[in-house]
């Protein structure tokens, strides 16, 4: 129920479930959590409620993805900023070695790249293909993002 309320953006239902003791960091069969669902579906107010109740922003699903990775790739700046303020680790890597910075860079998400760089995301990490975030951006032709990363290193 908590995951569905989070994915659908039902803040009142979420609050009621939390008050009744719903398991905050319960993971489904794919390792997904309510926080991951809220972040993926761009519900920053739900993300904030879950974080205020101490949801763990660094849990990883079965593919190694965190709540920070998908919104970074999708350009959901408000969710990314909320997660980073809650000290989400921007350097966790999924099973392909991809970080939130790499995901945002590859999709050309400038605002999210800026937020991740301000949060001290490591620009030197390599994914399983041996690429850095800079190389991910360049490979997709995102010159503005590549410039941001170069200025930061």
Rosetta silent file (secondary structure, phi, psi, omega in degrees, C-alpha in Angstrom):
SEQUENCE: XXXXXXXXXXXXXXXXXXXXXXXXXXXXXXXXXXXXXXXXXXXXXXXXXXXXXXXXXXXXXXXXXXXXXXXXXXXXXXXXXXXXXXXXXXXXXXXXXXXXXXXXXXXXXXXXXXXXXXXXXXXXXXXXXXXXXXXXXXXXXXXXXXXXXXXXX
SCORE:     score description
SCORE:     0.000 S_00000001
   1 L     0.000  -42.496 -177.951    0.000    0.000    0.000 S_00000001
   2 H   -62.113  -42.021  179.945    2.795    2.424    0.918 S_00000001
   3 H   -65.656  -41.702  179.112    4.529    1.932   -2.411 S_00000001
   4 H   -64.400  -43.615  178.532    1.312    2.450   -4.372 S_00000001
   5 H   -62.376  -38.226  179.973    0.473    5.618   -2.430 S_00000001
   6 H   -69.670  -44.865 -179.552    3.997    6.900   -3.064 S_00000001
   7 H   -64.323  -34.566 -177.482    3.985    6.071   -6.773 S_00000001
   8 H   -90.325   -5.706  177.466    0.591    7.725   -7.246 S_00000001
   9 L    77.138   27.932 -179.316    1.419   10.824   -5.197 S_00000001
  10 L   -90.274   87.462 -174.372   -1.271   10.319   -2.533 S_00000001
  11 H   -64.679  -41.068 -178.840    0.223   12.300    0.330 S_00000001
  12 H   -64.072  -44.556  178.210   -2.746   11.987    2.719 S_00000001
  13 H   -63.955  -41.846  177.846   -2.906    8.220    2.326 S_00000001
  14 H   -57.366  -48.868  179.905    0.874    8.036    2.731 S_00000001
  15 H   -60.217  -42.324  179.374    0.743    9.998    5.991 S_00000001
  16 H   -63.149  -44.572  179.611   -2.053    7.767    7.295 S_00000001
  17 H   -63.128  -40.289  179.062   -0.127    4.602    6.428 S_00000001
  18 H   -66.647  -40.220  177.466    3.015    5.946    8.087 S_00000001
  19 H   -63.169  -29.216 -179.500    1.066    6.882   11.223 S_00000001
  20 L   -90.460    8.603  172.647   -0.253    3.327   11.363 S_00000001
  21 L    88.779   23.347  177.664    3.266    1.905   11.248 S_00000001
  22 L   -58.660  142.652 -179.375    3.737    0.960    7.604 S_00000001
  23 L   -69.674  110.634 -172.483    7.241   -0.414    6.951 S_00000001
  24 L   -62.847  -45.266 -174.630    9.060    2.564    5.497 S_00000001
  25 L  -106.260   22.015  178.030   11.920    0.794    3.716 S_00000001
  26 L   -60.167  131.984  179.659   10.128   -2.420    2.784 S_00000001
  27 L  -105.006  139.620  177.687   11.432   -3.645   -0.572 S_00000001
  28 L   -79.171 -172.964 -175.827    9.267   -5.412   -3.144 S_00000001
  29 L   -63.877  -20.371  177.222   10.385   -8.491   -5.108 S_00000001
  30 L   -98.526    3.113  178.944   12.478   -6.266   -7.404 S_00000001
  31 L    87.498    1.979 -179.722   14.024   -4.399   -4.486 S_00000001
  32 L   -72.590  150.934  178.637   12.009   -1.240   -5.065 S_00000001
  33 L  -123.367  170.060  176.582   10.924    0.958   -2.174 S_00000001
  34 H   -60.377  -39.245  179.481    8.268    3.625   -1.641 S_00000001
  35 H   -64.260  -43.544  177.762   10.994    6.282   -1.872 S_00000001
  36 H   -60.298  -42.475 -179.287   12.201    4.898   -5.207 S_00000001
  37 H   -63.936  -46.430 -179.613    8.623    4.906   -6.520 S_00000001
  38 H   -61.953  -42.024 -179.437    7.954    8.491   -5.422 S_00000001
  39 H   -68.903  -42.047 -179.605   11.232    9.688   -6.935 S_00000001
  40 H   -61.825  -40.329 -177.314   10.747    7.760  -10.186 S_00000001
  41 L   -93.842   15.769  172.172    7.260    9.186  -10.704 S_00000001
  42 L    56.946   56.937  175.172    8.401   12.730   -9.797 S_00000001
  43 L  -116.044   78.434 -175.747    6.495   13.318   -6.582 S_00000001
  44 H   -60.283  -31.813  179.277    8.876   15.616   -4.662 S_00000001
  45 H   -67.961  -35.728  177.104    6.387   16.248   -1.851 S_00000001
  46 H   -69.640  -41.944  176.850    6.096   12.492   -1.257 S_00000001
  47 H   -56.052  -45.933 -179.844    9.888   12.148   -1.402 S_00000001
  48 H   -62.284  -43.782  178.979   10.157   14.820    1.299 S_00000001
  49 H   -60.347  -47.096 -179.045    7.581   13.125    3.551 S_00000001
  50 H   -63.143  -40.855  178.457    9.358    9.779    3.247 S_00000001
  51 H   -67.367  -36.847  177.246   12.747   11.363    3.942 S_00000001
  52 H   -65.006  -24.964  176.590   11.329   13.211    6.960 S_00000001
  53 L   -92.456   12.536  175.510   10.266    9.807    8.272 S_00000001
  54 L    73.353   34.409  171.983   13.868    8.581    7.785 S_00000001
  55 L   -62.784  143.908 -178.870   13.498    6.559    4.594 S_00000001
  56 L   -83.465  111.972 -178.137   16.901    5.263    3.487 S_00000001
  57 L   -75.335   -7.912 -175.191   17.867    7.056    0.247 S_00000001
  58 L  -106.536    6.583  174.521   20.699    4.610   -0.446 S_00000001
  59 L   -62.933  146.268 -179.429   18.831    1.317   -0.626 S_00000001
  60 L  -118.273  143.055  177.022   19.428   -0.413   -3.949 S_00000001
  61 L   -81.547 -173.340 -174.847   17.035   -2.521   -5.996 S_00000001
  62 L   -67.141  -16.073  175.590   18.017   -5.825   -7.613 S_00000001
  63 L   -98.449    3.884  178.407   19.709   -3.927  -10.453 S_00000001
  64 L    86.217    1.240 -179.208   21.599   -1.723   -8.019 S_00000001
  65 L   -73.593  145.869  176.653   19.549    1.393   -8.763 S_00000001
  66 L  -110.505  174.723  177.666   18.889    3.870   -5.969 S_00000001
  67 H   -63.864  -21.524 -177.530   16.141    6.449   -5.487 S_00000001
  68 H   -82.578  -29.204 -170.481   18.549    9.073   -6.877 S_00000001
  69 H   -67.332  -49.335 -175.879   19.401    7.428  -10.194 S_00000001
  70 H   -67.166  -47.402  178.623   16.096    7.469  -12.070 S_00000001
  71 H   -63.890  -29.555  176.792   15.069   11.050  -11.280 S_00000001
  72 H   -64.714  -43.940  179.793   18.594   12.197  -12.180 S_00000001
  73 H   -68.441  -29.784 -177.240   18.282   10.535  -15.594 S_00000001
  74 H   -91.371   -1.801  177.996   14.768   11.921  -16.056 S_00000001
  75 L    75.916   27.090 -178.743   15.689   15.497  -15.135 S_00000001
  76 L   -90.819   79.994 -172.273   13.529   15.637  -12.017 S_00000001
  77 H   -57.199  -42.758 -176.989   15.522   18.323  -10.261 S_00000001
  78 H   -62.762  -41.950  178.189   13.287   18.749   -7.196 S_00000001
  79 H   -67.128  -42.904  179.104   13.474   15.051   -6.326 S_00000001
  80 H   -59.975  -46.715 -179.424   17.232   14.969   -6.944 S_00000001
  81 H   -63.560  -41.223  178.934   17.784   17.994   -4.710 S_00000001
  82 H   -62.320  -43.573  179.372   15.622   16.569   -1.910 S_00000001
  83 H   -65.313  -41.085  179.007   17.524   13.281   -1.994 S_00000001
  84 H   -67.247  -37.575  175.997   20.888   15.032   -2.017 S_00000001
  85 H   -62.976  -29.063  178.360   19.860   17.226    0.939 S_00000001
  86 L   -85.402   10.676  176.922   19.047   13.976    2.753 S_00000001
  87 L    69.879   32.683  172.066   22.635   12.873    2.080 S_00000001
  88 L   -61.018  138.880 -178.509   21.871   10.321   -0.627 S_00000001
  89 L   -78.586  112.753 -178.316   25.185    8.931   -1.853 S_00000001
  90 L   -76.369   -5.960 -174.631   25.666   10.149   -5.442 S_00000001
  91 L  -103.674    3.369  175.532   28.483    7.665   -6.047 S_00000001
  92 L   -65.578  144.753 -177.714   26.643    4.379   -5.607 S_00000001
  93 L  -117.783  143.376  176.954   26.806    2.295   -8.770 S_00000001
  94 L   -82.810 -172.258 -176.050   24.240   -0.056  -10.249 S_00000001
  95 L   -64.747  -18.660  176.294   25.051   -3.484  -11.722 S_00000001
  96 L   -95.824    5.517  179.701   26.316   -1.760  -14.890 S_00000001
  97 L    80.304   10.107 -176.483   28.550    0.550  -12.883 S_00000001
  98 L   -84.649  134.290  174.893   26.329    3.556  -13.608 S_00000001
  99 L  -101.510  171.968  175.906   26.055    6.363  -11.058 S_00000001
 100 H   -61.059  -38.231  179.338   23.393    9.057  -10.830 S_00000001
 101 H   -65.111  -41.941  177.898   25.871   11.491  -12.422 S_00000001
 102 H   -63.191  -43.697 -179.186   26.486    9.155  -15.346 S_00000001
 103 H   -62.321  -45.016  178.802   22.757    8.624  -15.834 S_00000001
 104 H   -66.469  -39.954 -179.599   22.038   12.369  -15.807 S_00000001
 105 H   -64.283  -44.844 -178.497   25.009   13.082  -18.067 S_00000001
 106 H   -64.082  -28.019  179.843   24.011   10.474  -20.617 S_00000001
 107 L   -95.739   -0.396  177.776   20.508   11.971  -20.805 S_00000001
 108 L    72.599   29.221 -176.631   21.725   15.585  -21.004 S_00000001
 109 L   -87.776   83.466 -173.901   20.044   16.633  -17.753 S_00000001
 110 H   -56.842  -47.104 -176.640   22.011   19.817  -17.002 S_00000001
 111 H   -62.050  -41.010  179.571   20.153   20.881  -13.855 S_00000001
 112 H   -71.122  -37.706  176.189   20.564   17.452  -12.278 S_00000001
 113 H   -60.457  -44.928  178.470   24.219   17.273  -13.314 S_00000001
 114 H   -58.639  -46.181 -179.639   24.800   20.651  -11.635 S_00000001
 115 H   -61.847  -42.814  179.876   23.100   19.467   -8.434 S_00000001
 116 H   -66.807  -39.132  177.515   25.134   16.244   -8.393 S_00000001
 117 H   -65.411  -40.745  176.762   28.386   18.109   -9.003 S_00000001
 118 H   -63.224  -28.996  178.727   27.565   20.504   -6.146 S_00000001
 119 L   -84.695    8.331  176.217   27.009   17.426   -3.972 S_00000001
 120 L    70.807   33.708  174.460   30.559   16.316   -4.815 S_00000001
 121 L   -60.037  139.048 -177.735   29.637   13.407   -7.084 S_00000001
 122 L   -74.491  118.315 -178.958   32.808   11.642   -8.203 S_00000001
 123 L   -85.049   -7.454 -175.531   33.497   12.476  -11.855 S_00000001
 124 L   -99.067   -7.101  179.166   36.258    9.875  -12.159 S_00000001
 125 L   -63.145  149.411  179.943   34.255    6.710  -11.482 S_00000001
 126 L  -112.770  141.071  172.525   34.017    4.271  -14.389 S_00000001
 127 L   -84.140 -176.559 -176.691   31.004    2.261  -15.492 S_00000001
 128 L   -68.306  -13.070  175.831   31.313   -1.330  -16.741 S_00000001
 129 L   -94.195    2.616  178.911   32.142   -0.035  -20.231 S_00000001
 130 L    80.769   20.637 -177.974   35.066    1.933  -18.818 S_00000001
 131 L  -106.362  144.109  171.796   33.397    5.343  -19.258 S_00000001
 132 L   -89.119  174.692  176.083   33.250    8.304  -16.902 S_00000001
 133 H   -60.351  -39.554  177.702   30.280   10.672  -16.661 S_00000001
 134 H   -59.806  -46.426 -179.478   32.118   13.051  -19.002 S_00000001
 135 H   -66.998  -32.745  175.625   32.557   10.313  -21.572 S_00000001
 136 H   -63.590  -44.300  179.171   28.885    9.336  -21.216 S_00000001
 137 H   -64.421  -46.031 -178.801   27.832   12.913  -21.965 S_00000001
 138 H   -63.657  -39.256 -179.087   30.226   13.225  -24.904 S_00000001
 139 H   -62.291  -28.211  179.970   29.124    9.907  -26.400 S_00000001
 140 L   -98.152    2.375  177.874   25.541   11.211  -26.565 S_00000001
 141 L    77.721   21.857 -179.824   26.531   14.649  -27.874 S_00000001
 142 L   -90.975   78.678 -173.136   25.584   16.555  -24.738 S_00000001
 143 H   -66.605  -35.121  179.413   28.248   19.243  -25.071 S_00000001
 144 H   -66.217  -40.105  177.841   26.771   21.589  -22.448 S_00000001
 145 H   -67.484  -43.181  178.395   26.788   18.813  -19.860 S_00000001
 146 H   -59.150  -40.513  178.730   30.325   17.806  -20.843 S_00000001
 147 H   -62.885  -41.990  178.176   31.413   21.412  -20.384 S_00000001
 148 H   -58.678  -45.252 -178.222   29.875   21.504  -16.884 S_00000001
 149 H   -66.751  -42.576  178.078   31.765   18.369  -15.888 S_00000001
 150 H   -60.455  -40.242 -179.406   35.051   19.641  -17.342 S_00000001
 151 H   -66.856  -25.611 -176.395   34.674   22.903  -15.406 S_00000001
 152 H   -85.676  -23.667 -176.082   34.139   20.942  -12.215 S_00000001
 153 L   -89.404    0.000    0.000   37.171   18.656  -12.506 S_00000001
